[in-house]
């Protein structure tokens, strides 16, 4: 049989081409988007308290500024996933960048509380599409090193959180929150600047029967990486024959569900809840909820405990000039740095220990760090414990972003990740309204116990996943 008779898949092509200059540029672009989302999310730690002081709003109104962002992200996560699966990954992250950059900058000139809340909601809608960039980057990576490179990708989130904390430390005392909000929108504008240079996912193109366009992208990768495509012709992706034999999971539980050319939004959603995927989908939703609730809770607790502990242990009121409270910026900066060792732990474990063990190990360890905070601690101990908790929940959160696209077929991958992300946004939305409000009311014990319960349940859910995806090709 001649070489021309051999039909290879996108996975085989990517394996032959390796990870080179092309993927490095894709990583840089997707990473800027991830950095942008991290900065916008870290902004919540500073804007709410600053606006409360400037406009004299209540604690509940302050929490609402954070909650509306998550409400917007809930809508955006569902919307942009559908757009990405139907019109291409590029269209998905183009509109997310447009919405986030414009609404983010407009937030800096909001004249009153109502306008600020409305604009931050729109920012949330844009941020809800951050998972599209994750799916896009994932679909360019060869299978053997996919976990490690996805951890490298998520490192941009850590850079964003540290950068935001550092910028806030420098900008807030001198110029106030409006300048910080404006500067935080700049990375999203960079995505628009370089958008024309971005390629469409060859895996998505094949799924839409556009193999000629997919070949153009793969040839471009081969040229930039100075590598060669496999002999033969590119065909539609198919699940490797040895996939089932290498797993204790029946092949029918992991097979692609979409066989028609057109993708109907309702059908895609229903497929996520079909007998073949419903267990994985529901468990993913529970884990995303728990991770988001825990992650954003630890982020917000850093600023809340800094001032509230002093208020609850004495008759003092909270600081009247947040922008001069340098201990707050120091604590937020230090706990943000904790994401670096968290990512290092994830990178070392994800392709060696596996996705599942890495996740539940980190979640249970996070519970251990949060435990002593049931009782008020000295400031240095509180910061150290939050540092450890932040490292663990960061590692788990990043691994679930790797695991989720790996268990869904291409035709529902972005929608599946988008729906799971949306459930996570509900966790983020509920967190400031419930747990942080408890801290504000000097009920720290109840707040920490709530965090412990939610994170522990998420860890148990991870142990119930039936599929370990370490080292496997993505499903077609």
Short mmCIF file of C-alpha atoms in Angstrom, two decimals:
data_model
loop_
_atom_site.label_atom_id
_atom_site.label_comp_id
_atom_site.label_asym_id
_atom_site.label_seq_id
_atom_site.Cartn_x
_atom_site.Cartn_y
_atom_site.Cartn_z
CA UNK A 1 0.00 0.00 0.00
CA UNK A 2 1.49 3.36 -1.00
CA UNK A 3 1.96 6.32 1.29
CA UNK A 4 -0.86 8.15 -0.46
CA UNK A 5 -3.32 5.55 0.87
CA UNK A 6 -2.49 6.24 4.50
CA UNK A 7 -4.90 8.58 6.30
CA UNK A 8 -3.53 10.24 9.42
CA UNK A 9 -5.37 12.22 12.10
CA UNK A 10 -4.68 15.65 13.55
CA UNK A 11 -3.26 13.98 16.68
CA UNK A 12 -0.77 12.03 14.56
CA UNK A 13 0.15 15.17 12.65
CA UNK A 14 0.75 17.16 15.84
CA UNK A 15 2.81 14.32 17.30
CA UNK A 16 4.98 14.32 14.17
CA UNK A 17 5.37 18.11 14.19
CA UNK A 18 6.14 18.34 17.92
CA UNK A 19 5.95 21.39 20.15
CA UNK A 20 7.94 24.17 18.51
CA UNK A 21 8.00 27.83 17.56
CA UNK A 22 4.42 27.79 16.29
CA UNK A 23 2.95 26.48 19.55
CA UNK A 24 5.12 28.92 21.49
CA UNK A 25 3.43 31.83 19.70
CA UNK A 26 0.00 30.28 20.24
CA UNK A 27 0.91 29.88 23.92
CA UNK A 28 1.93 33.54 24.15
CA UNK A 29 -1.34 34.77 22.62
CA UNK A 30 -3.59 32.48 24.66
CA UNK A 31 -1.53 33.28 27.74
CA UNK A 32 -2.16 37.01 27.38
CA UNK A 33 -5.89 36.28 27.40
CA UNK A 34 -5.52 34.16 30.53
CA UNK A 35 -3.39 36.87 32.17
CA UNK A 36 -6.07 39.43 31.31
CA UNK A 37 -8.81 37.38 32.97
CA UNK A 38 -6.68 36.88 36.08
CA UNK A 39 -6.08 40.62 36.41
CA UNK A 40 -9.78 41.39 36.05
CA UNK A 41 -10.64 38.81 38.70
CA UNK A 42 -7.96 39.98 41.14
CA UNK A 43 -9.34 43.48 40.67
CA UNK A 44 -12.31 42.42 42.80
CA UNK A 45 -10.07 42.33 45.88
CA UNK A 46 -9.37 46.05 45.54
CA UNK A 47 -12.24 47.77 43.76
CA UNK A 48 -15.04 46.75 46.14
CA UNK A 49 -13.41 48.01 49.36
CA UNK A 50 -12.19 51.20 47.63
CA UNK A 51 -15.62 52.00 46.17
CA UNK A 52 -17.27 51.30 49.53
CA UNK A 53 -15.13 54.03 51.06
CA UNK A 54 -15.48 56.54 48.21
CA UNK A 55 -19.24 56.21 47.64
CA UNK A 56 -20.31 55.09 51.11
CA UNK A 57 -22.00 51.89 49.96
CA UNK A 58 -22.95 49.05 52.31
CA UNK A 59 -21.05 45.80 52.74
CA UNK A 60 -23.70 43.94 50.76
CA UNK A 61 -23.46 46.43 47.91
CA UNK A 62 -19.71 45.93 47.96
CA UNK A 63 -20.16 42.15 47.66
CA UNK A 64 -22.59 42.69 44.80
CA UNK A 65 -19.83 44.30 42.69
CA UNK A 66 -18.04 40.94 42.75
CA UNK A 67 -21.18 38.86 42.35
CA UNK A 68 -22.38 40.60 39.17
CA UNK A 69 -19.05 39.82 37.50
CA UNK A 70 -19.62 36.13 38.16
CA UNK A 71 -23.23 36.43 36.98
CA UNK A 72 -21.94 37.86 33.70
CA UNK A 73 -19.34 35.11 33.46
CA UNK A 74 -22.08 32.52 33.91
CA UNK A 75 -23.86 33.87 30.83
CA UNK A 76 -20.62 34.34 28.89
CA UNK A 77 -19.34 30.85 29.63
CA UNK A 78 -22.44 29.30 28.02
CA UNK A 79 -22.63 31.80 25.15
CA UNK A 80 -19.02 31.83 24.00
CA UNK A 81 -18.71 28.05 24.22
CA UNK A 82 -21.65 27.71 21.83
CA UNK A 83 -20.18 30.38 19.49
CA UNK A 84 -16.81 28.63 19.56
CA UNK A 85 -18.24 25.21 18.69
CA UNK A 86 -20.41 26.59 15.88
CA UNK A 87 -18.43 29.43 14.33
CA UNK A 88 -14.86 28.64 15.28
CA UNK A 89 -12.50 29.14 18.19
CA UNK A 90 -11.24 32.43 16.72
CA UNK A 91 -14.71 33.99 16.65
CA UNK A 92 -15.18 32.93 20.26
CA UNK A 93 -12.14 34.67 21.66
CA UNK A 94 -12.46 37.69 19.31
CA UNK A 95 -15.78 38.72 20.82
CA UNK A 96 -14.67 37.97 24.37
CA UNK A 97 -11.69 40.29 23.91
CA UNK A 98 -13.88 43.04 22.43
CA UNK A 99 -16.42 42.92 25.25
CA UNK A 100 -13.85 42.64 28.05
CA UNK A 101 -11.55 45.42 26.82
CA UNK A 102 -14.25 48.00 26.07
CA UNK A 103 -16.39 47.38 29.15
CA UNK A 104 -13.30 47.09 31.34
CA UNK A 105 -11.95 50.48 30.30
CA UNK A 106 -15.41 52.07 30.55
CA UNK A 107 -15.62 50.85 34.16
CA UNK A 108 -12.78 53.18 35.06
CA UNK A 109 -14.92 56.24 34.26
CA UNK A 110 -18.20 54.99 35.77
CA UNK A 111 -19.88 58.02 37.36
CA UNK A 112 -21.85 56.12 40.01
CA UNK A 113 -22.46 52.75 41.63
CA UNK A 114 -25.23 51.62 39.26
CA UNK A 115 -23.11 52.29 36.16
CA UNK A 116 -20.14 50.51 37.70
CA UNK A 117 -22.22 47.43 38.52
CA UNK A 118 -23.70 47.34 35.00
CA UNK A 119 -20.29 47.67 33.34
CA UNK A 120 -18.70 45.05 35.57
CA UNK A 121 -21.53 42.68 34.61
CA UNK A 122 -20.65 43.21 30.93
CA UNK A 123 -16.98 42.62 31.75
CA UNK A 124 -18.05 39.34 33.32
CA UNK A 125 -19.86 38.33 30.13
CA UNK A 126 -16.59 38.85 28.24
CA UNK A 127 -14.49 37.06 30.83
CA UNK A 128 -16.85 34.08 30.59
CA UNK A 129 -15.19 33.17 27.29
CA UNK A 130 -11.74 32.66 28.74
CA UNK A 131 -12.13 28.89 28.42
CA UNK A 132 -12.26 29.25 24.61
CA UNK A 133 -8.59 30.21 24.58
CA UNK A 134 -7.79 27.21 26.76
CA UNK A 135 -9.57 24.85 24.32
CA UNK A 136 -7.91 26.56 21.35
CA UNK A 137 -4.40 26.18 22.77
CA UNK A 138 -5.08 22.61 23.91
CA UNK A 139 -5.95 21.57 20.37
CA UNK A 140 -2.46 22.47 19.10
CA UNK A 141 -0.50 20.41 21.66
CA UNK A 142 0.85 16.88 21.04
CA UNK A 143 -0.72 14.36 23.44
CA UNK A 144 2.37 13.14 25.38
CA UNK A 145 3.16 16.58 26.84
CA UNK A 146 -0.31 18.07 26.91
CA UNK A 147 -0.65 18.17 30.70
CA UNK A 148 2.70 19.86 31.27
CA UNK A 149 2.13 22.50 28.58
CA UNK A 150 -1.35 23.26 29.87
CA UNK A 151 0.18 23.90 33.28
CA UNK A 152 2.64 26.26 31.59
CA UNK A 153 -0.34 27.96 29.98
CA UNK A 154 -2.09 28.40 33.32
CA UNK A 155 1.09 29.99 34.68
CA UNK A 156 -0.06 33.12 32.86
CA UNK A 157 -2.95 33.27 35.31
CA UNK A 158 -0.48 33.31 38.17
CA UNK A 159 1.53 36.03 36.46
CA UNK A 160 -1.69 38.01 36.09
CA UNK A 161 -2.62 37.73 39.77
CA UNK A 162 0.88 38.69 40.93
CA UNK A 163 1.05 41.53 38.40
CA UNK A 164 -2.32 42.87 39.52
CA UNK A 165 -1.32 42.77 43.18
CA UNK A 166 1.95 44.54 42.40
CA UNK A 167 0.27 47.19 40.22
CA UNK A 168 -2.38 47.79 42.90
CA UNK A 169 0.33 48.21 45.51
CA UNK A 170 1.94 50.92 43.35
CA UNK A 171 -1.10 52.59 41.79
CA UNK A 172 -3.87 52.57 44.42
CA UNK A 173 -2.15 54.70 47.11
CA UNK A 174 -1.20 57.36 44.54
CA UNK A 175 -3.94 57.42 41.91
CA UNK A 176 -6.88 55.41 43.25
CA UNK A 177 -9.02 52.59 41.92
CA UNK A 178 -10.00 54.18 38.59
CA UNK A 179 -6.44 54.08 37.27
CA UNK A 180 -6.10 50.48 38.40
CA UNK A 181 -9.28 49.49 36.54
CA UNK A 182 -8.11 51.25 33.35
CA UNK A 183 -4.67 49.61 33.42
CA UNK A 184 -6.25 46.20 33.99
CA UNK A 185 -8.05 46.40 30.63
CA UNK A 186 -4.86 46.82 28.57
CA UNK A 187 -4.02 43.08 28.08
CA UNK A 188 -7.42 42.53 26.43
CA UNK A 189 -6.62 45.23 23.88
CA UNK A 190 -3.42 43.32 23.03
CA UNK A 191 -5.54 40.33 21.98
CA UNK A 192 -7.37 42.54 19.48
CA UNK A 193 -4.10 43.96 18.17
CA UNK A 194 -2.71 40.54 17.20
CA UNK A 195 -5.98 38.78 16.35
CA UNK A 196 -5.39 38.70 12.56
CA UNK A 197 -2.27 36.57 13.06
CA UNK A 198 -4.09 33.78 14.92
CA UNK A 199 -4.91 30.46 13.16
CA UNK A 200 -8.08 28.43 13.49
CA UNK A 201 -7.84 25.08 15.28
CA UNK A 202 -7.11 22.32 12.71
CA UNK A 203 -9.04 19.89 14.88
CA UNK A 204 -12.12 22.12 14.71
CA UNK A 205 -11.69 22.55 10.94
CA UNK A 206 -11.57 18.78 10.44
CA UNK A 207 -14.67 18.34 12.54
CA UNK A 208 -16.41 20.80 10.20
CA UNK A 209 -15.20 18.86 7.14
CA UNK A 210 -12.73 21.60 6.18
CA UNK A 211 -9.67 19.39 5.81
CA UNK A 212 -8.13 21.64 3.13
CA UNK A 213 -8.11 24.58 5.54
CA UNK A 214 -6.80 22.31 8.30
CA UNK A 215 -3.95 21.24 6.01
CA UNK A 216 -3.01 24.89 5.46
CA UNK A 217 -2.70 25.37 9.24
CA UNK A 218 -0.75 22.12 9.71
CA UNK A 219 1.59 23.04 6.84
CA UNK A 220 2.19 26.38 8.53
CA UNK A 221 3.04 24.56 11.76
CA UNK A 222 5.43 22.27 9.88
CA UNK A 223 7.18 25.25 8.28
CA UNK A 224 7.61 27.19 11.52
CA UNK A 225 8.63 24.11 13.54
CA UNK A 226 10.98 22.91 10.76
CA UNK A 227 9.32 19.49 10.88
CA UNK A 228 7.49 17.20 8.47
CA UNK A 229 3.93 15.99 8.34
CA UNK A 230 3.32 12.22 8.29
CA UNK A 231 3.19 10.61 4.82
CA UNK A 232 -0.31 10.27 3.41
CA UNK A 233 -3.36 12.50 3.63
CA UNK A 234 -5.20 14.17 6.49
CA UNK A 235 -8.54 12.64 7.43
CA UNK A 236 -11.17 13.29 10.06
CA UNK A 237 -10.09 12.50 13.58
CA UNK A 238 -10.98 9.13 14.99
CA UNK A 239 -10.54 7.68 18.44
CA UNK A 240 -7.44 5.46 18.49
CA UNK A 241 -8.31 1.76 18.43
CA UNK A 242 -6.28 1.04 21.52
CA UNK A 243 -8.01 3.79 23.53
CA UNK A 244 -10.45 1.44 25.22
CA UNK A 245 -7.92 -1.33 25.77
CA UNK A 246 -5.62 1.06 27.62
CA UNK A 247 -8.34 2.06 30.05
CA UNK A 248 -10.70 0.36 32.42
CA UNK A 249 -13.51 2.44 30.93
CA UNK A 250 -15.76 0.98 28.25
CA UNK A 251 -15.27 2.64 24.87
CA UNK A 252 -18.95 3.42 24.63
CA UNK A 253 -18.65 5.68 27.67
CA UNK A 254 -16.12 7.92 25.93
CA UNK A 255 -17.11 7.90 22.28
CA UNK A 256 -18.02 11.02 20.28
CA UNK A 257 -21.70 11.81 20.34
CA UNK A 258 -22.16 14.21 17.46
CA UNK A 259 -22.37 12.55 14.08
CA UNK A 260 -24.31 15.12 12.06
CA UNK A 261 -22.60 17.95 10.26
CA UNK A 262 -24.67 20.70 11.83
CA UNK A 263 -24.35 21.31 15.53
CA UNK A 264 -27.56 22.33 17.25
CA UNK A 265 -27.10 24.17 20.54
CA UNK A 266 -29.81 22.28 22.39
CA UNK A 267 -28.59 18.93 21.07
CA UNK A 268 -25.06 19.68 22.24
CA UNK A 269 -26.33 20.52 25.72
CA UNK A 270 -28.49 17.41 25.83
CA UNK A 271 -25.53 15.29 24.72
CA UNK A 272 -23.61 16.52 27.76
CA UNK A 273 -26.40 15.04 29.88
CA UNK A 274 -26.80 11.85 27.83
CA UNK A 275 -26.25 8.45 29.51
CA UNK A 276 -22.75 8.29 28.03
CA UNK A 277 -21.55 11.56 29.56
CA UNK A 278 -23.95 12.50 32.34
CA UNK A 279 -21.83 11.08 35.17
CA UNK A 280 -18.69 12.90 34.07
CA UNK A 281 -20.63 16.09 33.35
CA UNK A 282 -22.37 16.28 36.73
CA UNK A 283 -19.18 15.45 38.63
CA UNK A 284 -17.31 18.11 36.65
CA UNK A 285 -19.95 20.68 37.53
CA UNK A 286 -19.63 19.82 41.21
CA UNK A 287 -15.83 20.04 41.10
CA UNK A 288 -15.88 23.34 39.21
CA UNK A 289 -18.34 24.79 41.72
CA UNK A 290 -16.19 23.71 44.65
CA UNK A 291 -12.93 24.88 43.08
CA UNK A 292 -14.33 28.30 42.16
CA UNK A 293 -15.99 28.75 45.54
CA UNK A 294 -12.75 27.83 47.29
CA UNK A 295 -10.38 29.75 45.02
CA UNK A 296 -12.23 33.06 44.99
CA UNK A 297 -13.05 32.61 48.64
CA UNK A 298 -9.37 32.40 49.54
CA UNK A 299 -8.66 35.43 47.32
CA UNK A 300 -11.37 37.53 48.96
CA UNK A 301 -10.59 36.25 52.46
CA UNK A 302 -7.09 37.68 52.14
CA UNK A 303 -8.44 41.23 52.00
CA UNK A 304 -11.41 40.60 54.30
CA UNK A 305 -9.49 38.95 57.17
CA UNK A 306 -6.80 41.62 56.98
CA UNK A 307 -9.20 44.26 58.29
CA UNK A 308 -12.12 42.32 59.69
CA UNK A 309 -10.08 40.36 62.23
CA UNK A 310 -8.92 43.62 63.75
CA UNK A 311 -12.52 44.88 63.78
CA UNK A 312 -13.94 41.74 65.38
CA UNK A 313 -11.23 41.51 68.04
CA UNK A 314 -11.53 45.12 69.10
CA UNK A 315 -13.85 48.09 68.99
CA UNK A 316 -11.98 49.59 66.06
CA UNK A 317 -13.74 50.16 62.78
CA UNK A 318 -12.31 49.04 59.49
CA UNK A 319 -9.67 51.32 57.98
CA UNK A 320 -11.20 54.51 56.61
CA UNK A 321 -8.52 54.88 53.94
CA UNK A 322 -8.05 51.53 52.27
CA UNK A 323 -5.65 52.97 49.73
CA UNK A 324 -3.17 53.73 52.51
CA UNK A 325 -3.47 50.32 54.15
CA UNK A 326 -0.19 48.86 52.87
CA UNK A 327 -0.60 45.67 54.91
CA UNK A 328 -3.56 44.75 52.71
CA UNK A 329 -1.51 45.05 49.52
CA UNK A 330 1.33 43.14 51.11
CA UNK A 331 -0.93 40.28 52.18
CA UNK A 332 -2.66 40.07 48.78
CA UNK A 333 0.69 40.15 47.01
CA UNK A 334 2.18 37.41 49.19
CA UNK A 335 -0.80 35.08 48.80
CA UNK A 336 -0.82 35.74 45.05
CA UNK A 337 2.79 34.59 44.89
CA UNK A 338 1.53 31.31 46.43
CA UNK A 339 0.09 30.42 43.02
CA UNK A 340 3.62 29.88 41.67
CA UNK A 341 4.45 26.90 43.94
CA UNK A 342 0.89 25.67 43.40
CA UNK A 343 1.50 25.54 39.66
CA UNK A 344 4.88 23.89 40.20
CA UNK A 345 3.20 21.15 42.23
CA UNK A 346 0.60 20.69 39.50
CA UNK A 347 3.25 20.56 36.75
CA UNK A 348 5.23 17.90 38.62
CA UNK A 349 2.18 15.76 39.35
CA UNK A 350 -0.20 16.08 36.42
CA UNK A 351 1.71 13.89 33.93
CA UNK A 352 3.27 11.59 36.55
CA UNK A 353 0.73 11.04 39.31
CA UNK A 354 -2.22 11.68 37.01
CA UNK A 355 -5.05 14.18 36.82
CA UNK A 356 -7.36 12.62 39.41
CA UNK A 357 -4.87 11.97 42.22
CA UNK A 358 -3.33 15.42 41.74
CA UNK A 359 -6.70 17.13 42.06
CA UNK A 360 -8.11 15.38 45.09
CA UNK A 361 -4.74 15.50 46.83
CA UNK A 362 -4.59 19.27 46.43
CA UNK A 363 -8.21 19.81 47.50
CA UNK A 364 -7.87 17.75 50.67
CA UNK A 365 -4.58 19.50 51.53
CA UNK A 366 -6.32 22.86 51.06
CA UNK A 367 -8.81 21.80 53.73
CA UNK A 368 -5.91 21.11 56.08
CA UNK A 369 -4.53 24.64 55.61
CA UNK A 370 -7.91 26.28 56.13
CA UNK A 371 -8.69 24.29 59.28
CA UNK A 372 -6.81 26.44 61.82
CA UNK A 373 -8.57 29.57 60.50
CA UNK A 374 -11.77 28.36 62.16
CA UNK A 375 -10.35 30.32 65.10
CA UNK A 376 -8.84 33.83 64.74
CA UNK A 377 -5.06 33.65 64.32
CA UNK A 378 -2.23 36.13 64.39
CA UNK A 379 -1.81 38.05 61.15
CA UNK A 380 1.41 36.27 60.15
CA UNK A 381 -0.16 32.83 60.74
CA UNK A 382 -3.30 33.80 58.85
CA UNK A 383 -1.22 34.94 55.87
CA UNK A 384 0.86 31.74 55.94
CA UNK A 385 -2.21 29.49 56.08
CA UNK A 386 -3.90 31.40 53.25
CA UNK A 387 -0.64 31.09 51.29
CA UNK A 388 -0.78 27.30 51.56
CA UNK A 389 -4.51 27.13 50.82
CA UNK A 390 -4.06 29.39 47.77
CA UNK A 391 -1.26 27.18 46.42
CA UNK A 392 -3.34 24.00 46.74
CA UNK A 393 -6.61 25.32 45.34
CA UNK A 394 -4.72 26.96 42.47
CA UNK A 395 -3.11 23.64 41.56
CA UNK A 396 -6.45 21.83 41.63
CA UNK A 397 -8.25 24.54 39.67
CA UNK A 398 -5.67 24.45 36.91
CA UNK A 399 -5.68 20.66 36.63
CA UNK A 400 -9.47 20.54 36.24
CA UNK A 401 -9.08 22.94 33.29
CA UNK A 402 -6.75 20.36 31.72
CA UNK A 403 -8.91 17.35 32.55
CA UNK A 404 -12.25 18.70 31.33
CA UNK A 405 -11.43 19.19 27.60
CA UNK A 406 -9.75 15.78 27.56
CA UNK A 407 -12.93 13.85 28.37
CA UNK A 408 -15.16 15.55 25.76
CA UNK A 409 -15.15 15.03 21.97
CA UNK A 410 -14.21 17.98 19.72
CA UNK A 411 -17.80 18.72 18.69
CA UNK A 412 -18.86 19.48 22.28
CA UNK A 413 -15.49 20.23 23.87
CA UNK A 414 -15.78 24.00 24.11
CA UNK A 415 -19.44 23.86 25.10
CA UNK A 416 -18.72 21.19 27.72
CA UNK A 417 -15.89 23.23 29.20
CA UNK A 418 -18.03 26.35 28.94
CA UNK A 419 -20.92 24.79 30.85
CA UNK A 420 -18.58 23.48 33.56
CA UNK A 421 -16.97 26.91 33.78
CA UNK A 422 -20.43 28.47 34.05
CA UNK A 423 -21.24 26.28 37.06
CA UNK A 424 -17.93 27.41 38.53
CA UNK A 425 -19.03 31.02 38.05
CA UNK A 426 -22.09 30.27 40.17
CA UNK A 427 -19.69 29.20 42.92
CA UNK A 428 -17.76 32.42 42.49
CA UNK A 429 -20.98 34.45 42.48
CA UNK A 430 -22.35 32.85 45.64
CA UNK A 431 -19.03 33.06 47.49
CA UNK A 432 -18.91 36.81 48.24
CA UNK A 433 -22.63 36.94 49.05
CA UNK A 434 -22.52 34.07 51.54
CA UNK A 435 -19.10 33.21 52.93
CA UNK A 436 -17.47 36.64 52.81
CA UNK A 437 -20.60 38.21 54.30
CA UNK A 438 -20.22 35.83 57.24
CA UNK A 439 -16.69 37.14 57.81
CA UNK A 440 -17.98 40.72 57.63
CA UNK A 441 -20.47 39.84 60.36
CA UNK A 442 -17.66 38.50 62.58
CA UNK A 443 -18.71 34.89 61.95
CA UNK A 444 -15.33 33.65 60.79
CA UNK A 445 -15.81 30.13 62.18
CA UNK A 446 -18.99 29.52 60.16
CA UNK A 447 -17.38 30.96 57.03
CA UNK A 448 -14.31 28.72 57.21
CA UNK A 449 -16.40 25.63 57.99
CA UNK A 450 -18.46 26.39 54.88
CA UNK A 451 -15.29 26.62 52.76
CA UNK A 452 -14.02 23.36 54.25
CA UNK A 453 -17.26 21.54 53.46
CA UNK A 454 -17.52 22.74 49.85
CA UNK A 455 -13.86 22.01 49.03
CA UNK A 456 -13.98 18.59 50.72
CA UNK A 457 -17.08 17.57 48.74
CA UNK A 458 -15.32 18.66 45.54
CA UNK A 459 -12.37 16.44 46.47
CA UNK A 460 -14.67 13.47 47.01
CA UNK A 461 -16.28 14.13 43.61
CA UNK A 462 -12.87 13.94 41.92
CA UNK A 463 -12.32 10.45 43.33
CA UNK A 464 -15.53 9.36 41.60
CA UNK A 465 -14.35 10.24 38.08
CA UNK A 466 -14.23 7.04 36.01
CA UNK A 467 -11.63 8.15 33.46
CA UNK A 468 -7.94 9.03 33.87
CA UNK A 469 -6.78 10.95 30.78
CA UNK A 470 -3.03 11.12 31.42
CA UNK A 471 -1.12 10.55 28.16
CA UNK A 472 -4.18 9.89 25.99
CA UNK A 473 -5.04 11.52 22.67
CA UNK A 474 -7.95 13.93 22.60
CA UNK A 475 -11.20 12.38 21.42
CA UNK A 476 -12.33 13.25 17.93
#
